[in-house]
Short mmCIF file of C-alpha atoms in Angstrom, two decimals:
data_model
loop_
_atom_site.label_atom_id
_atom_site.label_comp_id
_atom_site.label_asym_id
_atom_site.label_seq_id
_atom_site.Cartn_x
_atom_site.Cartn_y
_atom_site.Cartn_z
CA UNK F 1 -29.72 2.50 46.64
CA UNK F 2 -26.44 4.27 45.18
CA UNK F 3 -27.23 6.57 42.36
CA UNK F 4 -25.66 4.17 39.59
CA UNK F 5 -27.61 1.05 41.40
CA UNK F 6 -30.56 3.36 40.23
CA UNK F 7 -29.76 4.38 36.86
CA UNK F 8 -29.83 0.79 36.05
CA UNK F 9 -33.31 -0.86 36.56
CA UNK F 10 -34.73 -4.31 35.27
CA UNK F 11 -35.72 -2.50 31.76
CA UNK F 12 -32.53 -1.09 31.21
CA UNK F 13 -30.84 -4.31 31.87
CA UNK F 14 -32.82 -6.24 29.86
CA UNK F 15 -32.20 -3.42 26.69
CA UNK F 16 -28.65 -3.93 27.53
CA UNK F 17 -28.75 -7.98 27.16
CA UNK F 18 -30.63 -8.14 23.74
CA UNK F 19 -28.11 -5.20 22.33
CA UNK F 20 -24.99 -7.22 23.18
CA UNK F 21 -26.98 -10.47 22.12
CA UNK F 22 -27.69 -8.76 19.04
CA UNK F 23 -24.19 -7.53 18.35
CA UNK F 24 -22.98 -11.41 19.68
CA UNK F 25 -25.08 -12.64 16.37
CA UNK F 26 -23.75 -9.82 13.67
CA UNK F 27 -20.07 -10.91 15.11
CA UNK F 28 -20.50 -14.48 14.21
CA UNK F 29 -22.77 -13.92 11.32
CA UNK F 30 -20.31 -11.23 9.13
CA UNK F 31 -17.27 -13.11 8.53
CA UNK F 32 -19.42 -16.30 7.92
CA UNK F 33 -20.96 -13.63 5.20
CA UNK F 34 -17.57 -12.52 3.85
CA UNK F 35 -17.04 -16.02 2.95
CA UNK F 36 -19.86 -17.43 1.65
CA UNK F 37 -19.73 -13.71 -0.39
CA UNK F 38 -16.90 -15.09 -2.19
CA UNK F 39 -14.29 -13.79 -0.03
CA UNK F 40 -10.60 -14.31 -0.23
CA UNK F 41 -9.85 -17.83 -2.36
CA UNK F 42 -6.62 -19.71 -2.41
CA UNK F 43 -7.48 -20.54 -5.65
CA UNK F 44 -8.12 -16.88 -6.62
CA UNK F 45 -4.78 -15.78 -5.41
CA UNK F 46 -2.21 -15.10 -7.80
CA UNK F 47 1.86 -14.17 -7.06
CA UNK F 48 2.59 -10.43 -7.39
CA UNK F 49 5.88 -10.77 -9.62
CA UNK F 50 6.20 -7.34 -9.00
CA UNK F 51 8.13 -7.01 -5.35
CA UNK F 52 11.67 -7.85 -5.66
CA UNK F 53 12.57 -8.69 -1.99
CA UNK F 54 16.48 -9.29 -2.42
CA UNK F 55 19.29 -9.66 -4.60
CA UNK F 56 22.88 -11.37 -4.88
CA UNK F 57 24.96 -8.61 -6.06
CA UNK F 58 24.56 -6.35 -3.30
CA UNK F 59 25.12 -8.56 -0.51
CA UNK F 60 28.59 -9.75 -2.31
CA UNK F 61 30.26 -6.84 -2.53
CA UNK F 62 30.76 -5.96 1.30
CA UNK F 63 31.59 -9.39 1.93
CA UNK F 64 34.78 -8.61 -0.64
CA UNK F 65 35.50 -5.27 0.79
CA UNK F 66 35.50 -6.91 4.18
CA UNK F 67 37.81 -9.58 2.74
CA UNK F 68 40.07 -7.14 0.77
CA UNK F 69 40.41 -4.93 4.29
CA UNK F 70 41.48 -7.51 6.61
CA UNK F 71 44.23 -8.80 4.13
CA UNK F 72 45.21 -4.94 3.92
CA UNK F 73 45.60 -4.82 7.62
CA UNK F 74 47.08 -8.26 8.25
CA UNK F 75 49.50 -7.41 5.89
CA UNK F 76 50.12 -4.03 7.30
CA UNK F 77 51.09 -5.90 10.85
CA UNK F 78 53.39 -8.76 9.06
CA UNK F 79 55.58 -5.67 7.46
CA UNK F 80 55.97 -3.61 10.86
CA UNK F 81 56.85 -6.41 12.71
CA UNK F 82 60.73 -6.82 13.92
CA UNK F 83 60.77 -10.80 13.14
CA UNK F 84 63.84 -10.97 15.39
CA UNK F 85 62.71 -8.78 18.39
CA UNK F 86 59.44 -11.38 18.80
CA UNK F 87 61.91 -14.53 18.78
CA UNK F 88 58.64 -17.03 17.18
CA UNK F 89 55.65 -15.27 19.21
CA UNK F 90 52.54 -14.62 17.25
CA UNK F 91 51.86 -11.55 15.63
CA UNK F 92 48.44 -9.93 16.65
CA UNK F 93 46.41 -7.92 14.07
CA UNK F 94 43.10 -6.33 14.61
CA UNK F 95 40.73 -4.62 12.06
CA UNK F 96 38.45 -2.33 13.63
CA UNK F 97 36.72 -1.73 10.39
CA UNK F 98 35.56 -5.34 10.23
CA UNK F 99 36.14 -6.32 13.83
CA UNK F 100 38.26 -9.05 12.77
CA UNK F 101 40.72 -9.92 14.27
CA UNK F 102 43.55 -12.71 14.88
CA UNK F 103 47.47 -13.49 15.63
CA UNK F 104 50.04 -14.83 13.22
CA UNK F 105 51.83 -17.34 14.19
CA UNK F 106 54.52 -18.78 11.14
CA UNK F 107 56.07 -16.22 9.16
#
């Protein structure tokens, strides 16, 4: 027999099976506890008013900025362009702040 075939012998095994038995019963039996304790209660919880999570005003502003920008840089293109050296093509503009971008087609 190996040496770890000896270590273990029928009375060790059998200490072994009631300990994980035992610790198989306190598993089931301590959240069945908790609860019947008085535990956590749906009708016990209340809303915590105090977390704010989000807000309108900050989220607005970029979106203006972002809006305010583009028109800046759209209207930057529309004044450097020589109308009569593009004979009707579009005008491109691209904002790499924003990462808009588009062409203008009717001036």
């Amino acid at each position: 027999m190996s040496r770890i075939a000896q270590a273990f012998d029928s009375r060790q095994w059998s200490v072994i099976a009631s300990a994980s038995a035992k610790a198989a019963i306190v598993a089931l039996a301590l959240p069945l506890a908790a609860c019947g304790a008085g535990g956590f209660s749906l009708e016990k919880a209340e809303v915590d008013r105090s977390i704010l999570t989000s807000s309108t005003s900050a989220s607005a502003a970029p979106a203006n900025l972002d809006r305010d920008s583009d028109q800046t840089t759209i209207g930057n293109a529309v004044s450097s362009a020589d109308i009569e050296q593009l004979g009707g093509q579009a005008v491109p503009w691209a904002n790499a702040g924003t990462g808009s971008r588009g062409s203008i087609t009717d001036l």
